[in-house]
Amino acid sequence: MIGTSAAEYYFIRLCIVGLHYLAPLALCYCALNILLHGLQVAIYRVPLVIECVAVAEALFFLCVYLPYKSYLQREAVHPTPPTREERQELFQLCNENIENPREYLQKWFLGADLKDIKRENVKEFFLWAFFNRGGPPGDDDEELEEYVSAMETLLGEPIEAGRGKAKCLRLTLDEVKMLHRSLIWYLCVGFVDFLAYIALLYHGFHFHRTSLSRFFTLFPFRWQSLFSTYRSPAKHTMYWHRPHTSPTKLPMLFIHGIGIGYYPYTNFLSELNSTAGIESSDPNDQVGIIAIEIMPVAFRITHHALGREELCAEIDQIIHEHFGPDQKFILASHSYGTVISTHLLKTPKIAKRIGPMVLVDPVSMLLHLPDVAYHFTRRQPKHANEHQLYYFASMDMGVSHTLSRHFFWNENVLWKKDLEGRKVTASLSGKDLIVDTLAVGRYLSDQPKSTTIPYRDNPEMASTQDADENSTVRLRTNENSTHVDTNDEEWQSRPWKGTGIEVLWFKDLDHAQVFDSKICRRRLIDVIRAYSESG
């Protein structure tokens, strides 16, 4: 993730304009060419390469993007809703972990004024959140009334009857929002993927492809897969594997986040078996690594995201292939990968083999809060890092479809109770532009709740003269007073001990930046190596 400087802002905006408007320019050029030259259109009047690019981009937009965009708008197939008892337990967990009820409700309603959020609006939101559906309340109205009454208690004020003009964020029911990607962009993705391929091969990893009959189901095409002699036991899931030779250490399963694939993680993965920057050649020191590839969120055009059970079954096949049926392993994941970690943790057959866990920028923690969904899918970008996230990630066809049609929050949320009895380290970044890391850090560290109001998301606070645009303050309120605390809290500087649930706090980093700095990567690697040695 890039920073927020003026130079980075202009750079990222220039990249977006160049990539996004290439297709409209190509369409205009081709249309004008046909209009002016008719049947002689095949006789090029500019360098041939320009004509080829223009025609290719125009055809790609008309014949691939537009039909595919329409195809991806199909309704989500929601999972079976929880039982009433499960819903009530889930609702209670949510209510117990809301720091600012007003902000919580307003953000789920896309910044609407509270007077525009009325009783029927809240029911509509709860119907999606806890019943996995839209439509009228029907027979569920009585239960919905209970939840609305509980929300009134949390707010400390009544919710007006009727329906207001506010619209809530219902990710799996709303339109799949996406923006066109040029062929040039996909060529860039393919090139970066090839660089990652070369780097991982160099560091002893083996690429395991799927069947060659699936070669054309992934674009940009992975030509390197034609030369790989290693075959994945799973139908859809490709991965990287480094053999485990240490008889005393635990191997590791790693799952990446939304992005361009494994290129941003190559240094991290290669350094896991190095000491003082020197890669160990001692077989007794070699920790095995399986790095799963999730192609629907890796900026590719490919099959839709697999369902929870299907993906877990495929990962189980891969684990069994390399680690055997009984070998415990470390489960490490980043961002969206923490959602898949949640699924693995809730799959008994796999959970019993999961040892210590490392969750980097975990989006699955406190997923009932609106921050992840709102910041990733609905926030209008202002800063350089927000533009990078919005255009290159949020509006990617595969990513958007995955989040809008295959991301069911009540399946993906990870609670502290799910981690009981385990060694878990969560790596959090103080300037994360997606996750409310202060809330997550306090939750994992058993800190009392307080109200979090980021300056950038609160107009009243934004007007404060001495407020840094990217800073965050915490407000503790009671009937008589309001005072401001800094965001330096005791849990952020606790020494890491390797027991229970712990937090690594990187105060000045943004989402995913922990992998960019060698010093920060080293902290993660030290944790993983300690877990590997202790079991």
PDB file of C-alpha atoms in Angstrom, residues 163-371:
ATOM      1  CA  ARG A 163     -39.377   4.245   6.869  1.00  0.00           C
ATOM      2  CA  GLY A 164     -36.842   7.009   6.271  1.00  0.00           C
ATOM      3  CA  LYS A 165     -34.892   7.894   3.140  1.00  0.00           C
ATOM      4  CA  ALA A 166     -31.655   6.266   4.380  1.00  0.00           C
ATOM      5  CA  LYS A 167     -30.270   3.300   2.408  1.00  0.00           C
ATOM      6  CA  CYS A 168     -28.251   0.633   4.178  1.00  0.00           C
ATOM      7  CA  LEU A 169     -25.232  -1.272   2.916  1.00  0.00           C
ATOM      8  CA  ARG A 170     -26.318  -4.834   2.164  1.00  0.00           C
ATOM      9  CA  LEU A 171     -23.250  -6.187   0.435  1.00  0.00           C
ATOM     10  CA  THR A 172     -24.639  -9.441  -0.975  1.00  0.00           C
ATOM     11  CA  LEU A 173     -27.914  -7.858  -2.138  1.00  0.00           C
ATOM     12  CA  ASP A 174     -26.593  -4.615  -3.638  1.00  0.00           C
ATOM     13  CA  GLU A 175     -25.321  -4.181  -7.180  1.00  0.00           C
ATOM     14  CA  VAL A 176     -21.886  -5.616  -7.962  1.00  0.00           C
ATOM     15  CA  LYS A 177     -19.936  -2.410  -8.554  1.00  0.00           C
ATOM     16  CA  MET A 178     -16.874  -2.669 -10.808  1.00  0.00           C
ATOM     17  CA  LEU A 179     -14.731  -0.682 -13.218  1.00  0.00           C
ATOM     18  CA  HIS A 180     -13.190  -1.746 -16.513  1.00  0.00           C
ATOM     19  CA  ARG A 181      -9.586  -2.938 -16.631  1.00  0.00           C
ATOM     20  CA  SER A 182      -7.576  -2.510 -19.815  1.00  0.00           C
ATOM     21  CA  LEU A 183      -5.645  -5.304 -21.496  1.00  0.00           C
ATOM     22  CA  ILE A 184      -2.488  -3.359 -20.666  1.00  0.00           C
ATOM     23  CA  TRP A 185      -3.312  -3.763 -16.975  1.00  0.00           C
ATOM     24  CA  TYR A 186      -3.744  -7.510 -17.339  1.00  0.00           C
ATOM     25  CA  LEU A 187      -0.385  -7.685 -19.137  1.00  0.00           C
ATOM     26  CA  CYS A 188       1.122  -5.923 -16.106  1.00  0.00           C
ATOM     27  CA  VAL A 189      -0.544  -8.442 -13.778  1.00  0.00           C
ATOM     28  CA  GLY A 190       0.860 -11.320 -15.828  1.00  0.00           C
ATOM     29  CA  PHE A 191       4.362  -9.804 -15.789  1.00  0.00           C
ATOM     30  CA  VAL A 192       4.323  -9.254 -12.016  1.00  0.00           C
ATOM     31  CA  ASP A 193       3.051 -12.808 -11.556  1.00  0.00           C
ATOM     32  CA  PHE A 194       6.006 -14.054 -13.614  1.00  0.00           C
ATOM     33  CA  LEU A 195       8.434 -12.067 -11.429  1.00  0.00           C
ATOM     34  CA  ALA A 196       6.935 -13.682  -8.328  1.00  0.00           C
ATOM     35  CA  TYR A 197       7.230 -17.078 -10.033  1.00  0.00           C
ATOM     36  CA  ILE A 198      10.952 -16.577 -10.689  1.00  0.00           C
ATOM     37  CA  ALA A 199      11.597 -15.277  -7.144  1.00  0.00           C
ATOM     38  CA  LEU A 200       9.799 -18.138  -5.421  1.00  0.00           C
ATOM     39  CA  LEU A 201      11.471 -20.752  -7.621  1.00  0.00           C
ATOM     40  CA  TYR A 202      14.832 -19.241  -6.710  1.00  0.00           C
ATOM     41  CA  HIS A 203      14.045 -19.625  -3.017  1.00  0.00           C
ATOM     42  CA  GLY A 204      13.174 -23.300  -3.261  1.00  0.00           C
ATOM     43  CA  PHE A 205       9.412 -23.210  -3.759  1.00  0.00           C
ATOM     44  CA  HIS A 206       7.621 -25.497  -6.197  1.00  0.00           C
ATOM     45  CA  PHE A 207       4.584 -24.260  -8.120  1.00  0.00           C
ATOM     46  CA  HIS A 208       1.679 -26.716  -8.134  1.00  0.00           C
ATOM     47  CA  ARG A 209      -0.658 -26.104 -11.034  1.00  0.00           C
ATOM     48  CA  THR A 210      -4.141 -27.435 -11.663  1.00  0.00           C
ATOM     49  CA  SER A 211      -5.018 -29.589 -14.672  1.00  0.00           C
ATOM     50  CA  LEU A 212      -3.804 -28.226 -18.017  1.00  0.00           C
ATOM     51  CA  SER A 213      -7.404 -28.516 -19.217  1.00  0.00           C
ATOM     52  CA  ARG A 214      -8.088 -25.488 -16.972  1.00  0.00           C
ATOM     53  CA  PHE A 215      -5.373 -23.382 -18.590  1.00  0.00           C
ATOM     54  CA  PHE A 216      -7.861 -21.109 -20.385  1.00  0.00           C
ATOM     55  CA  THR A 217     -10.049 -20.619 -17.301  1.00  0.00           C
ATOM     56  CA  LEU A 218      -7.606 -18.046 -15.927  1.00  0.00           C
ATOM     57  CA  PHE A 219      -6.702 -14.713 -17.544  1.00  0.00           C
ATOM     58  CA  PRO A 220      -4.023 -13.447 -17.899  1.00  0.00           C
ATOM     59  CA  PHE A 221      -2.794 -16.899 -18.860  1.00  0.00           C
ATOM     60  CA  ARG A 222      -0.072 -18.410 -16.705  1.00  0.00           C
ATOM     61  CA  TRP A 223       2.301 -19.708 -19.348  1.00  0.00           C
ATOM     62  CA  GLN A 224       4.697 -20.910 -16.672  1.00  0.00           C
ATOM     63  CA  SER A 225       2.141 -23.494 -15.590  1.00  0.00           C
ATOM     64  CA  LEU A 226       2.738 -25.323 -18.885  1.00  0.00           C
ATOM     65  CA  PHE A 227       6.266 -26.108 -17.722  1.00  0.00           C
ATOM     66  CA  SER A 228       5.481 -27.087 -14.130  1.00  0.00           C
ATOM     67  CA  THR A 229       5.800 -30.784 -13.352  1.00  0.00           C
ATOM     68  CA  TYR A 230       4.025 -30.405 -10.019  1.00  0.00           C
ATOM     69  CA  ARG A 231       0.259 -30.955  -9.936  1.00  0.00           C
ATOM     70  CA  SER A 232      -2.217 -29.775  -7.324  1.00  0.00           C
ATOM     71  CA  PRO A 233      -4.453 -32.494  -5.886  1.00  0.00           C
ATOM     72  CA  ALA A 234      -7.290 -29.934  -5.889  1.00  0.00           C
ATOM     73  CA  LYS A 235      -9.438 -29.058  -8.887  1.00  0.00           C
ATOM     74  CA  HIS A 236      -9.347 -25.244  -8.611  1.00  0.00           C
ATOM     75  CA  THR A 237      -6.662 -24.329  -6.098  1.00  0.00           C
ATOM     76  CA  MET A 238      -3.052 -23.697  -7.094  1.00  0.00           C
ATOM     77  CA  TYR A 239      -0.325 -23.153  -4.547  1.00  0.00           C
ATOM     78  CA  TRP A 240       3.380 -22.880  -3.804  1.00  0.00           C
ATOM     79  CA  HIS A 241       5.163 -25.455  -1.676  1.00  0.00           C
ATOM     80  CA  ARG A 242       8.535 -25.550   0.013  1.00  0.00           C
ATOM     81  CA  PRO A 243       9.340 -29.003   1.455  1.00  0.00           C
ATOM     82  CA  HIS A 244       9.330 -29.495   5.210  1.00  0.00           C
ATOM     83  CA  THR A 245      12.479 -31.294   6.356  1.00  0.00           C
ATOM     84  CA  SER A 246      12.818 -30.271  10.005  1.00  0.00           C
ATOM     85  CA  PRO A 247      11.905 -33.128  12.379  1.00  0.00           C
ATOM     86  CA  THR A 248      11.302 -30.781  15.327  1.00  0.00           C
ATOM     87  CA  LYS A 249       9.545 -27.715  13.910  1.00  0.00           C
ATOM     88  CA  LEU A 250       6.016 -27.075  12.716  1.00  0.00           C
ATOM     89  CA  PRO A 251       5.409 -26.293   9.018  1.00  0.00           C
ATOM     90  CA  MET A 252       3.251 -23.365   7.945  1.00  0.00           C
ATOM     91  CA  LEU A 253       0.179 -22.811   5.786  1.00  0.00           C
ATOM     92  CA  PHE A 254      -0.072 -19.246   4.452  1.00  0.00           C
ATOM     93  CA  ILE A 255      -3.010 -17.570   2.693  1.00  0.00           C
ATOM     94  CA  HIS A 256      -2.625 -14.195   0.962  1.00  0.00           C
ATOM     95  CA  GLY A 257      -5.017 -11.261   0.864  1.00  0.00           C
ATOM     96  CA  ILE A 258      -6.666  -9.303  -1.933  1.00  0.00           C
ATOM     97  CA  GLY A 259      -4.010  -8.072  -4.333  1.00  0.00           C
ATOM     98  CA  ILE A 260      -1.795  -8.973  -7.240  1.00  0.00           C
ATOM     99  CA  GLY A 261      -0.894 -12.422  -5.912  1.00  0.00           C
ATOM    100  CA  TYR A 262       2.289 -13.474  -4.152  1.00  0.00           C
ATOM    101  CA  TYR A 263       4.638 -10.777  -5.418  1.00  0.00           C
ATOM    102  CA  PRO A 264       4.270  -8.572  -2.279  1.00  0.00           C
ATOM    103  CA  TYR A 265       4.959 -11.619  -0.077  1.00  0.00           C
ATOM    104  CA  THR A 266       8.056 -13.052  -1.796  1.00  0.00           C
ATOM    105  CA  ASN A 267      10.524 -11.487   0.656  1.00  0.00           C
ATOM    106  CA  PHE A 268       8.442 -12.559   3.628  1.00  0.00           C
ATOM    107  CA  LEU A 269       8.190 -16.170   2.455  1.00  0.00           C
ATOM    108  CA  SER A 270      11.846 -16.404   1.457  1.00  0.00           C
ATOM    109  CA  GLU A 271      13.063 -14.968   4.777  1.00  0.00           C
ATOM    110  CA  LEU A 272      11.133 -17.465   6.908  1.00  0.00           C
ATOM    111  CA  ASN A 273      14.016 -19.922   6.657  1.00  0.00           C
ATOM    112  CA  SER A 274      16.813 -17.381   7.023  1.00  0.00           C
ATOM    113  CA  THR A 275      18.778 -16.152  10.005  1.00  0.00           C
ATOM    114  CA  ALA A 276      20.474 -12.744   9.988  1.00  0.00           C
ATOM    115  CA  GLY A 277      19.563 -12.467   6.322  1.00  0.00           C
ATOM    116  CA  ILE A 278      21.326 -15.710   5.359  1.00  0.00           C
ATOM    117  CA  GLU A 279      19.182 -18.576   4.142  1.00  0.00           C
ATOM    118  CA  SER A 280      19.870 -21.737   6.078  1.00  0.00           C
ATOM    119  CA  SER A 281      20.925 -24.862   4.186  1.00  0.00           C
ATOM    120  CA  ASP A 282      20.570 -27.174   7.183  1.00  0.00           C
ATOM    121  CA  PRO A 283      17.681 -29.625   6.509  1.00  0.00           C
ATOM    122  CA  ASN A 284      16.925 -29.704  10.246  1.00  0.00           C
ATOM    123  CA  ASP A 285      16.182 -25.980  10.090  1.00  0.00           C
ATOM    124  CA  GLN A 286      13.910 -26.023   7.035  1.00  0.00           C
ATOM    125  CA  VAL A 287      10.318 -25.152   7.869  1.00  0.00           C
ATOM    126  CA  GLY A 288       7.899 -26.340   5.211  1.00  0.00           C
ATOM    127  CA  ILE A 289       5.553 -23.772   3.681  1.00  0.00           C
ATOM    128  CA  ILE A 290       2.362 -24.132   1.679  1.00  0.00           C
ATOM    129  CA  ALA A 291       1.240 -20.823   0.177  1.00  0.00           C
ATOM    130  CA  ILE A 292      -2.316 -21.106  -1.145  1.00  0.00           C
ATOM    131  CA  GLU A 293      -3.358 -19.006  -4.154  1.00  0.00           C
ATOM    132  CA  ILE A 294      -6.861 -17.505  -4.170  1.00  0.00           C
ATOM    133  CA  MET A 295      -7.223 -16.437  -7.805  1.00  0.00           C
ATOM    134  CA  PRO A 296     -10.677 -14.740  -7.634  1.00  0.00           C
ATOM    135  CA  VAL A 297      -9.153 -12.015  -5.415  1.00  0.00           C
ATOM    136  CA  ALA A 298      -5.800 -11.819  -7.260  1.00  0.00           C
ATOM    137  CA  PHE A 299      -6.874  -9.412 -10.053  1.00  0.00           C
ATOM    138  CA  ARG A 300      -7.590 -12.218 -12.529  1.00  0.00           C
ATOM    139  CA  ILE A 301     -10.561 -13.155 -14.683  1.00  0.00           C
ATOM    140  CA  THR A 302     -11.338 -16.673 -13.540  1.00  0.00           C
ATOM    141  CA  HIS A 303     -13.908 -18.905 -11.849  1.00  0.00           C
ATOM    142  CA  HIS A 304     -16.048 -17.447  -9.072  1.00  0.00           C
ATOM    143  CA  ALA A 305     -14.913 -17.744  -5.473  1.00  0.00           C
ATOM    144  CA  LEU A 306     -15.421 -21.223  -4.071  1.00  0.00           C
ATOM    145  CA  GLY A 307     -17.928 -21.765  -1.309  1.00  0.00           C
ATOM    146  CA  ARG A 308     -16.697 -22.291   2.243  1.00  0.00           C
ATOM    147  CA  GLU A 309     -17.031 -26.072   2.274  1.00  0.00           C
ATOM    148  CA  GLU A 310     -15.601 -26.591  -1.211  1.00  0.00           C
ATOM    149  CA  LEU A 311     -12.558 -24.386  -0.577  1.00  0.00           C
ATOM    150  CA  CYS A 312     -11.862 -25.999   2.800  1.00  0.00           C
ATOM    151  CA  ALA A 313     -12.106 -29.449   1.185  1.00  0.00           C
ATOM    152  CA  GLU A 314      -9.561 -28.464  -1.482  1.00  0.00           C
ATOM    153  CA  ILE A 315      -7.165 -26.971   1.074  1.00  0.00           C
ATOM    154  CA  ASP A 316      -7.548 -30.131   3.160  1.00  0.00           C
ATOM    155  CA  GLN A 317      -6.465 -32.185   0.129  1.00  0.00           C
ATOM    156  CA  ILE A 318      -3.379 -29.997  -0.242  1.00  0.00           C
ATOM    157  CA  ILE A 319      -2.479 -30.173   3.464  1.00  0.00           C
ATOM    158  CA  HIS A 320      -2.887 -33.951   3.441  1.00  0.00           C
ATOM    159  CA  GLU A 321      -0.666 -34.226   0.354  1.00  0.00           C
ATOM    160  CA  HIS A 322       2.306 -32.481   1.968  1.00  0.00           C
ATOM    161  CA  PHE A 323       1.860 -32.496   5.750  1.00  0.00           C
ATOM    162  CA  GLY A 324       0.098 -35.829   6.124  1.00  0.00           C
ATOM    163  CA  PRO A 325      -3.091 -36.613   8.089  1.00  0.00           C
ATOM    164  CA  ASP A 326      -1.839 -35.816  11.598  1.00  0.00           C
ATOM    165  CA  GLN A 327       0.888 -33.162  11.303  1.00  0.00           C
ATOM    166  CA  LYS A 328       0.071 -29.940  13.135  1.00  0.00           C
ATOM    167  CA  PHE A 329       0.923 -26.705  11.336  1.00  0.00           C
ATOM    168  CA  ILE A 330       1.040 -22.972  11.852  1.00  0.00           C
ATOM    169  CA  LEU A 331      -1.800 -21.116  10.132  1.00  0.00           C
ATOM    170  CA  ALA A 332      -0.761 -17.656   8.943  1.00  0.00           C
ATOM    171  CA  SER A 333      -2.824 -15.368   6.766  1.00  0.00           C
ATOM    172  CA  HIS A 334      -3.163 -11.788   5.623  1.00  0.00           C
ATOM    173  CA  SER A 335      -6.255  -9.580   5.238  1.00  0.00           C
ATOM    174  CA  TYR A 336      -8.833 -11.499   3.139  1.00  0.00           C
ATOM    175  CA  GLY A 337      -6.846 -14.647   3.908  1.00  0.00           C
ATOM    176  CA  THR A 338      -7.951 -14.329   7.544  1.00  0.00           C
ATOM    177  CA  VAL A 339     -11.512 -14.980   6.352  1.00  0.00           C
ATOM    178  CA  ILE A 340     -10.407 -18.293   4.887  1.00  0.00           C
ATOM    179  CA  SER A 341      -8.503 -18.978   8.111  1.00  0.00           C
ATOM    180  CA  THR A 342     -11.813 -18.520   9.931  1.00  0.00           C
ATOM    181  CA  HIS A 343     -13.410 -21.143   7.683  1.00  0.00           C
ATOM    182  CA  LEU A 344     -10.536 -23.581   8.308  1.00  0.00           C
ATOM    183  CA  LEU A 345     -10.781 -22.985  12.055  1.00  0.00           C
ATOM    184  CA  LYS A 346     -14.500 -23.813  11.944  1.00  0.00           C
ATOM    185  CA  THR A 347     -13.919 -27.023   9.967  1.00  0.00           C
ATOM    186  CA  PRO A 348     -13.359 -29.735  12.639  1.00  0.00           C
ATOM    187  CA  LYS A 349     -11.330 -32.027  10.388  1.00  0.00           C
ATOM    188  CA  ILE A 350      -8.797 -29.243   9.756  1.00  0.00           C
ATOM    189  CA  ALA A 351      -9.093 -27.350  13.058  1.00  0.00           C
ATOM    190  CA  LYS A 352      -7.641 -30.222  15.080  1.00  0.00           C
ATOM    191  CA  ARG A 353      -4.396 -29.927  13.079  1.00  0.00           C
ATOM    192  CA  ILE A 354      -4.121 -26.136  13.339  1.00  0.00           C
ATOM    193  CA  GLY A 355      -1.472 -25.115  15.835  1.00  0.00           C
ATOM    194  CA  PRO A 356      -0.502 -21.480  16.542  1.00  0.00           C
ATOM    195  CA  MET A 357      -2.026 -18.782  14.340  1.00  0.00           C
ATOM    196  CA  VAL A 358      -0.713 -15.493  12.951  1.00  0.00           C
ATOM    197  CA  LEU A 359      -3.351 -13.098  11.601  1.00  0.00           C
ATOM    198  CA  VAL A 360      -1.942 -10.080   9.746  1.00  0.00           C
ATOM    199  CA  ASP A 361      -4.320  -7.124   9.201  1.00  0.00           C
ATOM    200  CA  PRO A 362      -7.265  -9.382  10.117  1.00  0.00           C
ATOM    201  CA  VAL A 363     -10.474  -8.278   8.403  1.00  0.00           C
ATOM    202  CA  SER A 364     -12.430 -11.135   9.998  1.00  0.00           C
ATOM    203  CA  MET A 365     -12.174  -9.781  13.561  1.00  0.00           C
ATOM    204  CA  LEU A 366     -15.194  -7.668  14.660  1.00  0.00           C
ATOM    205  CA  LEU A 367     -16.574  -8.008  11.146  1.00  0.00           C
ATOM    206  CA  HIS A 368     -19.978  -6.843  12.406  1.00  0.00           C
ATOM    207  CA  LEU A 369     -18.538  -3.325  12.551  1.00  0.00           C
ATOM    208  CA  PRO A 370     -19.102  -1.393   9.306  1.00  0.00           C
ATOM    209  CA  ASP A 371     -15.487  -0.336   8.762  1.00  0.00           C
TER     210      ASP A 371
END
